[in-house]
PDB file of C-alpha atoms in Angstrom:
ATOM      1  CA  UNK A   1      33.901   6.503  -6.143  1.00 61.00           C
ATOM      2  CA  UNK A   2      33.219   6.879 -10.025  1.00 81.00           C
ATOM      3  CA  UNK A   3      30.941   3.789  -9.830  1.00 84.00           C
ATOM      4  CA  UNK A   4      29.076   5.207  -6.752  1.00 87.00           C
ATOM      5  CA  UNK A   5      28.371   8.439  -8.742  1.00 86.00           C
ATOM      6  CA  UNK A   6      27.285   6.374 -11.725  1.00 88.00           C
ATOM      7  CA  UNK A   7      24.977   4.362  -9.827  1.00 89.00           C
ATOM      8  CA  UNK A   8      23.495   7.365  -8.195  1.00 89.00           C
ATOM      9  CA  UNK A   9      22.946   9.118 -11.526  1.00 90.00           C
ATOM     10  CA  UNK A  10      21.151   5.939 -12.850  1.00 89.00           C
ATOM     11  CA  UNK A  11      19.093   5.974  -9.642  1.00 89.00           C
ATOM     12  CA  UNK A  12      18.139   9.592 -10.150  1.00 90.00           C
ATOM     13  CA  UNK A  13      17.452   9.282 -13.932  1.00 89.00           C
ATOM     14  CA  UNK A  14      14.936   6.585 -13.035  1.00 90.00           C
ATOM     15  CA  UNK A  15      13.491   8.175 -10.606  1.00 90.00           C
ATOM     16  CA  UNK A  16      12.826  11.473 -12.378  1.00 91.00           C
ATOM     17  CA  UNK A  17      11.893   9.572 -15.503  1.00 91.00           C
ATOM     18  CA  UNK A  18       9.475   7.365 -13.252  1.00 90.00           C
ATOM     19  CA  UNK A  19       7.886  10.686 -11.847  1.00 91.00           C
ATOM     20  CA  UNK A  20       7.371  12.116 -15.288  1.00 91.00           C
ATOM     21  CA  UNK A  21       4.343  10.151 -15.920  1.00 89.00           C
ATOM     22  CA  UNK A  22       2.722  10.628 -12.878  1.00 88.00           C
ATOM     23  CA  UNK A  23       0.622  13.442 -11.407  1.00 87.00           C
ATOM     24  CA  UNK A  24       3.405  14.035  -8.630  1.00 88.00           C
ATOM     25  CA  UNK A  25       5.689  15.332 -11.509  1.00 89.00           C
ATOM     26  CA  UNK A  26       4.182  18.661 -11.332  1.00 87.00           C
ATOM     27  CA  UNK A  27       5.499  19.432  -7.632  1.00 86.00           C
ATOM     28  CA  UNK A  28       8.709  17.527  -8.313  1.00 89.00           C
ATOM     29  CA  UNK A  29       9.549  19.131 -11.773  1.00 91.00           C
ATOM     30  CA  UNK A  30      10.685  22.309 -10.258  1.00 91.00           C
ATOM     31  CA  UNK A  31      12.900  20.906  -7.935  1.00 90.00           C
ATOM     32  CA  UNK A  32      14.494  18.565 -10.356  1.00 91.00           C
ATOM     33  CA  UNK A  33      15.011  21.614 -12.741  1.00 91.00           C
ATOM     34  CA  UNK A  34      16.647  23.493 -10.015  1.00 90.00           C
ATOM     35  CA  UNK A  35      18.919  20.734  -9.031  1.00 90.00           C
ATOM     36  CA  UNK A  36      20.071  20.237 -12.842  1.00 89.00           C
ATOM     37  CA  UNK A  37      20.601  23.596 -13.750  1.00 89.00           C
ATOM     38  CA  UNK A  38      23.636  24.115 -12.067  1.00 84.00           C
ATOM     39  CA  UNK A  39      24.508  27.855 -13.339  1.00 81.00           C
ATOM     40  CA  UNK A  40      22.282  27.259 -16.255  1.00 85.00           C
ATOM     41  CA  UNK A  41      18.865  28.875 -16.869  1.00 91.00           C
ATOM     42  CA  UNK A  42      16.264  26.866 -14.660  1.00 92.00           C
ATOM     43  CA  UNK A  43      13.433  27.622 -17.270  1.00 94.00           C
ATOM     44  CA  UNK A  44      15.545  26.289 -19.995  1.00 94.00           C
ATOM     45  CA  UNK A  45      15.914  23.080 -17.970  1.00 93.00           C
ATOM     46  CA  UNK A  46      12.436  23.161 -17.272  1.00 93.00           C
ATOM     47  CA  UNK A  47      11.457  22.924 -20.933  1.00 95.00           C
ATOM     48  CA  UNK A  48      13.905  20.250 -21.656  1.00 94.00           C
ATOM     49  CA  UNK A  49      12.190  18.330 -18.873  1.00 94.00           C
ATOM     50  CA  UNK A  50       8.623  18.885 -20.151  1.00 94.00           C
ATOM     51  CA  UNK A  51       9.848  17.927 -23.551  1.00 95.00           C
ATOM     52  CA  UNK A  52      11.442  14.610 -22.293  1.00 94.00           C
ATOM     53  CA  UNK A  53       7.961  14.062 -20.492  1.00 94.00           C
ATOM     54  CA  UNK A  54       5.732  14.549 -23.673  1.00 95.00           C
ATOM     55  CA  UNK A  55       8.413  12.322 -25.519  1.00 94.00           C
ATOM     56  CA  UNK A  56       8.452   9.704 -22.701  1.00 93.00           C
ATOM     57  CA  UNK A  57       4.317   9.724 -22.675  1.00 93.00           C
ATOM     58  CA  UNK A  58       4.230   9.210 -26.475  1.00 94.00           C
ATOM     59  CA  UNK A  59       6.654   6.363 -26.473  1.00 92.00           C
ATOM     60  CA  UNK A  60       4.792   4.580 -23.984  1.00 91.00           C
ATOM     61  CA  UNK A  61       1.504   5.289 -25.596  1.00 92.00           C
ATOM     62  CA  UNK A  62       2.918   3.671 -28.880  1.00 94.00           C
ATOM     63  CA  UNK A  63       4.305   0.845 -27.333  1.00 92.00           C
ATOM     64  CA  UNK A  64       7.880   2.252 -28.218  1.00 92.00           C
ATOM     65  CA  UNK A  65      10.303   0.725 -25.420  1.00 91.00           C
ATOM     66  CA  UNK A  66      13.400   2.058 -27.230  1.00 93.00           C
ATOM     67  CA  UNK A  67      12.096   5.860 -27.107  1.00 92.00           C
ATOM     68  CA  UNK A  68      11.054   5.339 -23.496  1.00 90.00           C
ATOM     69  CA  UNK A  69      14.551   4.112 -22.546  1.00 92.00           C
ATOM     70  CA  UNK A  70      16.079   6.720 -24.856  1.00 94.00           C
ATOM     71  CA  UNK A  71      14.512   9.586 -22.375  1.00 93.00           C
ATOM     72  CA  UNK A  72      16.103   7.604 -19.436  1.00 92.00           C
ATOM     73  CA  UNK A  73      19.327   7.370 -20.883  1.00 93.00           C
ATOM     74  CA  UNK A  74      19.537  11.119 -21.619  1.00 94.00           C
ATOM     75  CA  UNK A  75      18.942  12.051 -18.212  1.00 92.00           C
ATOM     76  CA  UNK A  76      21.210   9.447 -16.663  1.00 93.00           C
ATOM     77  CA  UNK A  77      23.782  10.532 -18.948  1.00 93.00           C
ATOM     78  CA  UNK A  78      23.443  14.172 -18.130  1.00 91.00           C
ATOM     79  CA  UNK A  79      23.074  13.340 -14.294  1.00 92.00           C
ATOM     80  CA  UNK A  80      26.187  11.467 -14.535  1.00 92.00           C
ATOM     81  CA  UNK A  81      27.990  14.611 -16.200  1.00 90.00           C
ATOM     82  CA  UNK A  82      26.512  16.921 -13.565  1.00 89.00           C
ATOM     83  CA  UNK A  83      27.914  14.629 -10.748  1.00 91.00           C
ATOM     84  CA  UNK A  84      31.350  14.076 -12.375  1.00 90.00           C
ATOM     85  CA  UNK A  85      31.760  18.184 -12.852  1.00 89.00           C
ATOM     86  CA  UNK A  86      30.540  18.614  -9.089  1.00 89.00           C
ATOM     87  CA  UNK A  87      30.834  15.511  -6.879  1.00 88.00           C
ATOM     88  CA  UNK A  88      29.504  17.426  -3.907  1.00 88.00           C
ATOM     89  CA  UNK A  89      26.124  17.484  -5.609  1.00 90.00           C
ATOM     90  CA  UNK A  90      25.870  14.028  -5.027  1.00 92.00           C
ATOM     91  CA  UNK A  91      24.721  14.456  -1.352  1.00 92.00           C
ATOM     92  CA  UNK A  92      22.045  17.124  -2.621  1.00 92.00           C
ATOM     93  CA  UNK A  93      20.986  14.444  -5.220  1.00 92.00           C
ATOM     94  CA  UNK A  94      20.528  11.780  -2.421  1.00 92.00           C
ATOM     95  CA  UNK A  95      18.371  14.171  -0.601  1.00 91.00           C
ATOM     96  CA  UNK A  96      16.089  14.939  -3.511  1.00 91.00           C
ATOM     97  CA  UNK A  97      15.728  11.641  -4.134  1.00 90.00           C
ATOM     98  CA  UNK A  98      14.696  10.799  -0.509  1.00 90.00           C
ATOM     99  CA  UNK A  99      12.287  13.732  -0.479  1.00 87.00           C
ATOM    100  CA  UNK A 100      10.754  12.764  -4.112  1.00 84.00           C
ATOM    101  CA  UNK A 101      10.183   9.037  -2.734  1.00 75.00           C
ATOM    102  CA  UNK A 102       9.232   8.960   0.881  1.00 56.00           C
ATOM    103  CA  UNK A 103       8.087   5.984   2.674  1.00 50.00           C
ATOM    104  CA  UNK A 104      10.178   3.706   0.340  1.00 50.00           C
ATOM    105  CA  UNK A 105      10.553   0.560   2.053  1.00 47.00           C
ATOM    106  CA  UNK A 106      14.423   0.333   3.269  1.00 44.00           C
ATOM    107  CA  UNK A 107      14.268  -3.826   2.937  1.00 43.00           C
ATOM    108  CA  UNK A 108      11.764  -6.441   1.755  1.00 40.00           C
ATOM    109  CA  UNK A 109       8.564  -6.723   3.668  1.00 43.00           C
ATOM    110  CA  UNK A 110       7.138 -10.047   4.323  1.00 44.00           C
ATOM    111  CA  UNK A 111       3.527 -10.383   5.235  1.00 47.00           C
ATOM    112  CA  UNK A 112       2.126 -13.588   6.558  1.00 50.00           C
ATOM    113  CA  UNK A 113      -1.495 -14.362   6.660  1.00 51.00           C
ATOM    114  CA  UNK A 114      -3.249 -17.384   7.977  1.00 50.00           C
ATOM    115  CA  UNK A 115      -7.032 -17.878   6.553  1.00 53.00           C
ATOM    116  CA  UNK A 116      -9.037 -21.211   7.628  1.00 59.00           C
ATOM    117  CA  UNK A 117     -12.355 -22.035   5.967  1.00 58.00           C
ATOM    118  CA  UNK A 118     -14.303 -24.206   8.148  1.00 61.00           C
ATOM    119  CA  UNK A 119     -17.582 -26.118   6.949  1.00 62.00           C
ATOM    120  CA  UNK A 120     -18.568 -26.778   3.231  1.00 62.00           C
ATOM    121  CA  UNK A 121     -20.737 -23.664   2.858  1.00 61.00           C
ATOM    122  CA  UNK A 122     -19.651 -20.847   0.799  1.00 55.00           C
ATOM    123  CA  UNK A 123     -21.948 -17.816   0.324  1.00 58.00           C
ATOM    124  CA  UNK A 124     -19.556 -16.303  -2.060  1.00 59.00           C
ATOM    125  CA  UNK A 125     -16.367 -16.587  -3.683  1.00 57.00           C
ATOM    126  CA  UNK A 126     -13.284 -16.458  -0.972  1.00 57.00           C
ATOM    127  CA  UNK A 127     -10.157 -15.406  -2.487  1.00 58.00           C
ATOM    128  CA  UNK A 128      -6.562 -14.401  -1.057  1.00 56.00           C
ATOM    129  CA  UNK A 129      -4.029 -14.100  -3.524  1.00 56.00           C
ATOM    130  CA  UNK A 130      -1.057 -12.200  -4.910  1.00 51.00           C
ATOM    131  CA  UNK A 131      -2.329 -12.042  -8.315  1.00 50.00           C
ATOM    132  CA  UNK A 132      -5.491 -13.650 -10.061  1.00 50.00           C
ATOM    133  CA  UNK A 133      -5.762 -14.848 -13.518  1.00 49.00           C
ATOM    134  CA  UNK A 134      -8.411 -15.799 -15.959  1.00 52.00           C
ATOM    135  CA  UNK A 135      -9.292 -19.532 -15.204  1.00 52.00           C
ATOM    136  CA  UNK A 136     -11.447 -22.045 -13.322  1.00 51.00           C
ATOM    137  CA  UNK A 137     -11.329 -21.805  -9.604  1.00 51.00           C
ATOM    138  CA  UNK A 138     -11.923 -25.113  -8.154  1.00 52.00           C
ATOM    139  CA  UNK A 139     -12.459 -26.381  -4.504  1.00 52.00           C
ATOM    140  CA  UNK A 140     -10.316 -29.479  -3.571  1.00 58.00           C
ATOM    141  CA  UNK A 141     -12.107 -32.644  -3.619  1.00 59.00           C
ATOM    142  CA  UNK A 142     -15.124 -31.281  -5.467  1.00 57.00           C
ATOM    143  CA  UNK A 143     -15.651 -31.250  -9.213  1.00 57.00           C
ATOM    144  CA  UNK A 144     -15.814 -27.757 -10.763  1.00 54.00           C
ATOM    145  CA  UNK A 145     -19.268 -26.424 -10.912  1.00 55.00           C
ATOM    146  CA  UNK A 146     -20.460 -28.534  -8.130  1.00 55.00           C
ATOM    147  CA  UNK A 147     -22.238 -26.955  -5.271  1.00 54.00           C
TER     148      UNK A 147
END
C-alpha cells in the first residue's frame, strides 16, 4: 500500500507542477490548495503554490532543469506526507487528478492512414509525417530539384 501511495503522490506532483505552467492553473490552483490544506490555512497553501509556480517558470526560462525538478520534488514529498498521514485522502486525490486531466487516454491510440499519390504531377508539397525535420525532400526515382 505504501508503494501505491508513493506512486500516487508522484503522479499528483507531476500533474500539479505540469499545470502550474499552463493557463488551466488559474482554475486548478484553488482546488489543489484546498486539497493540500487539510486543516491548514488554504491561503497559506495557495501562496506557497504560487511561489512554486514562479520558481518553476523562472527555472524553465533560465534552462535550470534542476530548479524545475526541485519544485516537483517538493510537492511530491508534501503529497506523500499528506497521504501517509491521511490514507483516506488517496481517493480524493485520484478524483482530483481525474478532474484536472479529463479526456486523458486510458491506453495507447494507434491511427493507421494509407495515402496514395498517383501520376507524376505534384502541384504542391504532399507531406504526411509524425514529425518533419530540416533537410532535402526527395521523390524516389527523381533527382533532388528535378520537376
